[in-house]
XYZ file of C-alpha atoms in Angstrom:
470
model
C -15.857 -16.279 60.209
C -16.285 -19.011 57.460
C -15.682 -22.716 58.529
C -15.956 -26.151 57.228
C -19.434 -27.693 57.611
C -17.857 -30.852 58.845
C -16.737 -29.052 62.013
C -20.291 -28.347 63.160
C -21.594 -30.825 65.924
C -24.705 -32.897 64.739
C -27.776 -30.951 65.143
C -30.570 -29.266 63.255
C -29.629 -27.888 59.780
C -30.068 -24.231 59.030
C -30.103 -23.323 62.708
C -27.945 -21.431 65.076
C -26.639 -23.380 67.936
C -23.521 -23.209 70.418
C -20.220 -24.217 68.724
C -17.462 -26.096 70.775
C -15.044 -23.052 71.118
C -14.341 -20.285 73.449
C -13.483 -16.826 72.452
C -12.001 -13.646 74.232
C -11.880 -9.917 73.160
C -9.461 -7.539 74.929
C -8.322 -10.634 77.010
C -11.826 -10.836 78.493
C -14.250 -13.918 77.785
C -16.979 -12.992 75.298
C -20.512 -14.413 75.080
C -20.990 -17.925 73.822
C -19.632 -18.801 70.150
C -22.327 -20.057 67.856
C -22.451 -21.773 64.482
C -25.087 -20.893 61.653
C -26.082 -22.449 58.308
C -26.480 -20.130 55.298
C -30.006 -20.822 54.075
C -29.911 -24.623 53.800
C -26.712 -24.678 51.725
C -23.183 -26.300 52.581
C -21.896 -22.818 53.828
C -21.544 -22.370 57.583
C -20.173 -19.641 59.821
C -19.181 -19.236 63.356
C -20.026 -15.830 65.121
C -19.774 -13.938 68.496
C -22.104 -10.994 69.286
C -22.268 -8.151 71.899
C -18.526 -7.289 71.700
C -19.867 -3.583 72.469
C -16.827 -1.484 71.323
C -16.692 1.391 68.732
C -14.471 3.935 67.092
C -10.910 4.453 68.495
C -11.309 1.940 71.206
C -11.000 -0.706 68.487
C -7.190 0.135 67.758
C -4.803 -2.480 68.745
C -7.240 -4.688 70.315
C -7.255 -8.518 69.783
C -10.059 -11.211 69.345
C -9.068 -14.778 69.874
C -10.920 -18.254 69.449
C -9.765 -21.436 70.938
C -11.225 -24.669 69.867
C -12.344 -27.140 72.515
C -10.512 -30.458 72.733
C -13.787 -32.377 72.196
C -14.545 -30.294 69.082
C -15.041 -32.261 65.704
C -12.120 -30.201 64.317
C -9.581 -29.164 66.750
C -7.127 -27.444 64.326
C -7.264 -24.506 62.036
C -6.477 -26.733 58.994
C -9.577 -28.736 59.512
C -11.770 -25.812 60.491
C -11.031 -23.436 57.417
C -12.813 -24.417 54.247
C -9.747 -23.572 52.179
C -6.799 -23.763 54.545
C -4.683 -21.735 54.784
C -7.132 -19.168 53.474
C -9.611 -17.669 55.767
C -12.171 -14.685 55.908
C -13.832 -12.849 58.783
C -16.691 -10.179 58.614
C -17.204 -7.489 61.231
C -20.743 -6.336 61.825
C -21.970 -3.103 63.223
C -24.842 -3.251 65.804
C -27.601 -2.514 63.122
C -26.415 -5.177 60.735
C -25.963 -2.448 57.952
C -22.100 -2.795 57.549
C -20.073 -6.005 57.245
C -16.340 -5.384 56.105
C -14.838 -8.625 55.016
C -11.136 -9.483 55.719
C -9.218 -12.338 53.850
C -5.801 -13.674 54.706
C -3.895 -16.688 55.176
C -1.275 -18.130 57.400
C 2.338 -17.385 56.809
C 4.566 -19.712 54.981
C 5.976 -22.604 57.046
C 9.668 -22.179 58.052
C 12.358 -23.778 55.719
C 13.002 -27.415 56.568
C 15.899 -28.579 58.405
C 19.426 -29.508 56.567
C 19.734 -33.381 55.854
C 21.621 -35.229 58.690
C 25.293 -36.638 58.033
C 25.173 -40.121 57.263
C 26.009 -42.402 60.144
C 29.382 -44.573 60.109
C 28.941 -48.272 59.517
C 29.215 -50.398 62.760
C 32.504 -52.389 63.334
C 32.508 -55.987 61.962
C 31.202 -58.548 64.307
C 33.500 -61.390 65.355
C 32.333 -64.789 64.313
C 30.869 -67.089 67.100
C 32.471 -70.577 67.486
C 30.282 -73.298 66.005
C 28.193 -75.243 68.651
C 29.154 -78.937 69.720
C 27.418 -81.632 67.480
C 24.148 -82.867 68.984
C 24.135 -86.696 70.039
C 21.046 -88.338 68.156
C 18.476 -89.749 70.395
C 17.481 -93.424 70.370
C 14.465 -94.210 68.461
C 10.923 -94.916 70.560
C 9.747 -98.410 70.796
C 6.994 -99.342 68.245
C 3.407 -98.861 69.559
C 1.046 -101.655 69.953
C -2.014 -101.070 67.490
C -5.277 -100.757 69.124
C -8.336 -103.058 68.601
C -11.092 -101.702 66.088
C -14.170 -100.091 67.731
C -17.454 -102.356 67.475
C -19.775 -101.050 64.735
C -22.577 -98.453 65.889
C -26.102 -99.155 65.716
C -27.681 -96.662 63.364
C -30.269 -94.127 64.721
C -33.779 -94.098 63.592
C -34.552 -90.912 61.598
C -36.339 -87.909 63.370
C -39.963 -87.288 62.625
C -40.591 -84.372 60.076
C -40.842 -80.985 61.520
C -44.193 -79.154 61.079
C -43.377 -75.673 59.448
C -44.308 -72.522 61.473
C -46.780 -69.922 60.435
C -45.121 -66.711 59.182
C -45.313 -63.834 61.567
C -47.631 -60.856 60.609
C -45.750 -57.943 58.726
C -44.447 -55.275 60.827
C -45.397 -51.587 60.060
C -42.988 -48.792 61.022
C -44.332 -46.541 63.906
C -45.564 -43.078 63.105
C -42.760 -40.462 63.554
C -42.895 -38.855 66.892
C -43.763 -34.918 67.172
C -41.576 -32.425 69.002
C -42.557 -29.587 71.293
C -40.902 -26.304 71.506
C -41.474 -22.468 72.191
C -40.383 -19.317 70.643
C -39.914 -16.268 72.678
C -39.314 -12.305 71.930
C -37.493 -10.988 74.616
C -35.873 -7.608 75.796
C -32.719 -7.875 77.918
C -31.430 -4.731 79.649
C -27.787 -4.033 79.527
C -25.601 -3.135 82.389
C -27.099 -0.407 84.765
C -30.371 -0.445 82.471
C -33.736 -0.813 84.025
C -36.299 -3.512 83.382
C -38.755 -2.204 80.591
C -41.862 -4.712 80.774
C -41.843 -4.034 76.995
C -44.686 -6.327 76.192
C -47.069 -5.176 79.038
C -47.543 -2.388 76.592
C -50.781 -3.235 74.591
C -49.315 -1.869 71.208
C -46.016 -3.724 71.655
C -47.880 -6.951 72.432
C -50.382 -6.597 69.508
C -47.622 -6.128 67.286
C -45.802 -9.283 68.319
C -48.992 -11.185 67.733
C -49.493 -9.772 64.298
C -46.198 -10.420 63.126
C -46.057 -13.965 64.454
C -49.585 -14.775 62.772
C -48.562 -13.211 59.177
C -44.781 -14.631 59.128
C -45.101 -17.874 60.821
C -48.586 -19.405 62.006
C -50.450 -18.328 58.783
C -47.492 -18.821 56.496
C -48.510 -21.505 53.822
C -45.175 -22.894 53.520
C -44.720 -23.438 57.200
C -48.475 -24.678 58.087
C -47.990 -28.315 56.689
C -45.173 -28.820 59.222
C -47.397 -27.813 62.472
C -49.090 -30.506 64.317
C -50.758 -28.183 66.877
C -50.518 -24.980 68.896
C -48.133 -22.021 67.813
C -51.388 -19.848 67.764
C -51.511 -18.168 71.019
C -48.791 -15.557 71.891
C -48.528 -14.663 75.650
C -47.094 -11.403 76.576
C -45.518 -10.917 80.031
C -43.244 -8.228 81.144
C -40.188 -8.242 78.763
C -41.133 -11.517 76.927
C -43.787 -12.661 74.431
C -43.805 -16.375 74.039
C -45.698 -18.902 71.855
C -45.528 -22.825 72.099
C -46.495 -25.636 69.749
C -45.755 -29.070 68.405
C -44.304 -29.929 65.001
C -45.099 -33.049 63.230
C -41.698 -34.362 63.748
C -38.078 -33.276 64.316
C -37.548 -33.397 60.604
C -40.424 -31.029 59.945
C -39.375 -28.683 62.715
C -35.945 -28.234 61.045
C -37.639 -27.761 57.666
C -40.063 -24.930 59.267
C -37.055 -23.271 60.848
C -35.206 -23.204 57.709
C -38.161 -21.494 55.907
C -39.048 -19.162 58.637
C -37.589 -15.637 58.452
C -36.943 -15.069 62.353
C -34.448 -12.133 61.768
C -37.265 -10.372 59.738
C -39.681 -11.080 62.465
C -37.250 -9.764 64.958
C -36.868 -6.429 63.279
C -40.642 -5.938 62.703
C -41.531 -6.774 66.263
C -38.976 -4.350 67.819
C -39.231 -1.862 64.665
C -35.388 -1.833 64.148
C -35.083 -1.887 60.399
C -34.064 1.747 60.386
C -31.937 1.583 63.419
C -32.862 1.242 67.075
C -35.662 3.297 68.713
C -34.287 5.574 71.322
C -36.180 3.957 74.233
C -34.367 0.544 73.460
C -30.740 1.883 73.383
C -28.813 0.003 75.695
C -30.935 -3.264 75.587
C -30.376 -6.587 73.638
C -33.421 -7.988 71.573
C -33.767 -11.701 70.734
C -35.991 -14.214 69.210
C -34.805 -17.789 70.316
C -36.345 -21.284 70.629
C -36.367 -23.393 73.944
C -35.116 -26.494 72.194
C -32.199 -26.576 69.784
C -33.084 -30.069 68.347
C -36.743 -28.921 67.529
C -36.816 -26.023 65.097
C -34.038 -23.986 66.579
C -34.041 -20.112 66.251
C -31.303 -17.874 67.549
C -31.499 -14.156 66.385
C -30.103 -11.248 68.610
C -29.864 -7.566 67.947
C -28.063 -5.215 70.334
C -29.152 -1.430 70.602
C -26.196 0.451 71.367
C -26.279 4.246 72.109
C -24.870 6.265 69.120
C -21.617 8.582 69.757
C -22.726 11.707 71.585
C -22.695 15.130 69.646
C -19.613 15.933 71.589
C -17.207 17.826 71.602
C -18.583 20.904 69.868
C -15.385 22.279 68.210
C -13.487 22.391 64.773
C -11.756 19.451 63.271
C -9.359 17.788 65.866
C -7.740 14.470 66.378
C -10.255 12.637 68.653
C -8.417 9.148 68.834
C -7.844 8.147 72.286
C -4.224 7.263 71.827
C -3.156 10.318 69.956
C -1.528 12.212 72.733
C 0.766 11.362 75.676
C -2.143 12.044 78.200
C -4.960 9.705 78.986
C -8.053 9.582 81.393
C -9.259 6.933 83.302
C -12.212 4.803 82.210
C -13.335 4.073 85.947
C -14.890 6.874 87.805
C -13.796 6.668 91.676
C -15.330 8.488 94.568
C -14.177 10.259 97.740
C -15.858 11.676 100.614
C -16.287 15.596 100.269
C -18.528 16.030 103.239
C -21.193 14.316 105.571
C -23.808 15.016 102.825
C -21.742 15.072 99.692
C -19.419 12.931 97.546
C -16.547 13.733 94.942
C -16.742 11.900 91.592
C -13.240 11.785 90.111
C -11.581 10.715 86.791
C -7.809 10.265 87.057
C -5.403 11.604 84.449
C -2.263 9.821 83.667
C 0.374 9.615 80.910
C 0.647 7.028 78.097
C 2.936 6.338 74.949
C 0.758 7.685 71.813
C 0.164 4.903 69.430
C -0.244 4.803 65.485
C -3.287 6.591 64.366
C -4.884 8.134 61.255
C -6.277 11.215 62.698
C -5.733 14.714 61.903
C -2.235 16.405 63.242
C -1.255 12.907 64.310
C 2.550 13.757 64.579
C 1.865 17.111 66.567
C -0.425 15.344 68.871
C 1.909 12.619 69.675
C 4.434 15.254 70.699
C 2.286 17.201 72.960
C 3.951 18.277 76.264
C 1.120 19.880 78.108
C -2.658 19.289 78.853
C -4.598 22.419 78.498
C -8.098 21.474 79.442
C -10.843 18.724 79.737
C -14.448 18.912 78.836
C -17.336 16.758 80.089
C -20.679 16.072 78.567
C -23.050 16.993 81.258
C -26.632 18.381 81.237
C -26.636 21.949 81.112
C -30.172 22.098 82.758
C -28.607 20.250 85.819
C -25.612 22.375 86.268
C -26.731 23.785 89.776
C -26.296 20.290 91.028
C -22.580 20.380 90.994
C -21.512 21.997 94.107
C -17.761 22.467 93.315
C -14.984 21.311 91.202
C -11.507 20.249 92.506
C -8.315 18.348 91.461
C -6.463 16.309 93.776
C -2.823 15.258 93.326
C -1.656 12.004 94.509
C -0.483 13.225 97.921
C -3.859 14.637 98.497
C -3.053 18.352 97.773
C -6.319 19.913 96.458
C -6.884 22.788 93.835
C -10.261 24.082 93.180
C -11.484 24.979 89.787
C -14.398 27.398 88.459
C -17.147 25.895 86.421
C -16.915 26.956 82.907
C -20.091 25.895 80.680
C -20.436 26.222 76.898
C -23.704 27.130 75.215
C -26.742 25.448 76.742
C -27.143 23.165 73.437
C -23.589 21.956 73.841
C -24.053 20.445 77.364
C -20.377 20.901 77.806
C -18.454 21.852 81.274
C -14.782 22.718 80.838
C -12.181 22.445 83.395
C -9.685 24.988 82.204
C -6.918 26.195 82.096
C -5.129 23.015 83.434
C -1.652 23.539 81.804
C -0.290 20.301 83.249
C 2.896 19.023 81.709
C 4.116 15.401 81.358
C 6.390 15.608 84.462
C 3.572 16.891 86.774
C 1.227 14.345 85.571
C 3.797 11.481 85.974
C 4.692 12.806 89.522
C 1.069 13.534 90.720
C -1.229 11.377 88.836
C -3.948 13.941 89.317
C -7.827 13.547 89.310
C -10.560 15.884 88.320
C -13.368 15.683 90.730
C -17.052 17.000 90.845
C -18.908 17.356 94.093
C -22.231 16.299 94.277
C -24.967 16.205 97.136
C -25.720 12.693 98.164
C -29.427 13.372 97.598
C -28.605 14.261 93.854
C -27.561 10.968 92.866
C -24.044 10.275 91.198
C -22.352 12.210 88.268
C -23.814 9.569 85.904
C -27.340 10.780 86.769
C -26.743 14.341 85.465
C -25.326 13.320 82.115
C -27.646 14.054 78.766
C -28.290 10.338 78.615
C -28.371 9.079 82.362
C -29.752 5.585 81.092
C -26.585 4.923 79.209
C -24.507 5.126 82.536
C -21.417 6.815 81.039
C -19.560 10.055 81.374
C -18.142 11.334 78.110
C -14.893 13.486 78.105
C -12.366 15.083 75.832
C -8.798 16.238 76.434
C -7.472 19.307 74.575
C -4.136 21.027 73.743
C -4.152 24.794 73.811
C -4.454 24.864 69.947
C -7.496 22.503 70.097
C -5.859 20.377 67.322
C -6.073 17.302 69.692
C -9.213 16.183 71.308
C -9.024 12.352 72.450
C -12.589 11.478 73.313
C -13.967 8.426 75.459
C -16.068 7.834 78.401
C -15.826 6.451 81.966
C -18.280 4.611 84.160
C -18.532 3.297 87.693
C -17.717 -0.148 88.869
């Protein structure tokens, strides 16, 4: 979002740093709000990353920003450069798309009608005049004082000897500032630690990129006092430290360095995230905001799965009156096995732009559910059952599509709205405890999500989403 530069707290120019505001998405707190200057100009933006949502799940959601009380600007009129006009850009994870929305606040309500004039106050009754004052008698005349005797004049002081002028003062040399820059890989929820820079090739690439684009960069070299030469690789971090000539030099160097390009080159994300980094956040940051600040983050999200494998259908999650829970629950199947369950409930269809929208909104029966599971691990599923709210169990046969589809179908359900409302059924998969959880037998187990689609009998509606464990 574009903002007024006067609203950014004092600090290094051209650098991203925390902004005095908080943000929520879907009524949940987001990561910290940051401000960023555009290449040394007077243009500033604030931004929030890692919202981690996509496709139909965005429909109807709300993003809110709250300015802190101690912020330099605590109203929208002060924050917006051309109030009431404002503009917001939305970015995809790879920074390839950035649709911009422009709008303004609604016109103020009409003013109140003028008040009727007040009636004049009643006339005051005049007070009676005070009685005449009796004049005081004049004071007696004062006796004049005798004149003081004449003073003896003082002798003049001796002349002062002028002091020697102090030696001229010279300003002290500007103090340098120390900082470090680090490339880092941060795992997302349920993702393992990679120790990315323990790999010799990854560490060597970080060293080469840093040397070419920073340490040996002729436009940055004059601002360096010492250091910034040795890159140390350890686990998921590659770090380099040094000293700038001064804080002013540090800010100049940071404004000239292309930290975003260095981040892309080290992690090879220019054409999209490598598959081994899906689910991880990649960053290049500085340890001191007041000394050559850097703050660039890139989140590698998993792409949508190739699922479901069928003809054109409406895959928006709010397209039908049925919905599946986004949280996987468990229940005991036996002493050595566990059921992993996804609940089915009813909902009110929302506006959507998918195909057959009117037909899907009036759907009265849920015909089947499909799940994106690894075909080669199908033998790990011991049984499939559905449980009504009162505990009544119904067993289902496993129906698999072609091996390449990785699609397990639970069909024919034929659950109407009344049945689902009354029973709130769950579809459950039994796995041996030694086999892990249902998330371990998906085609992308590191993603830790189970993708599903719900279908009508004609396969014109196929709302698709995913569930995970808490």
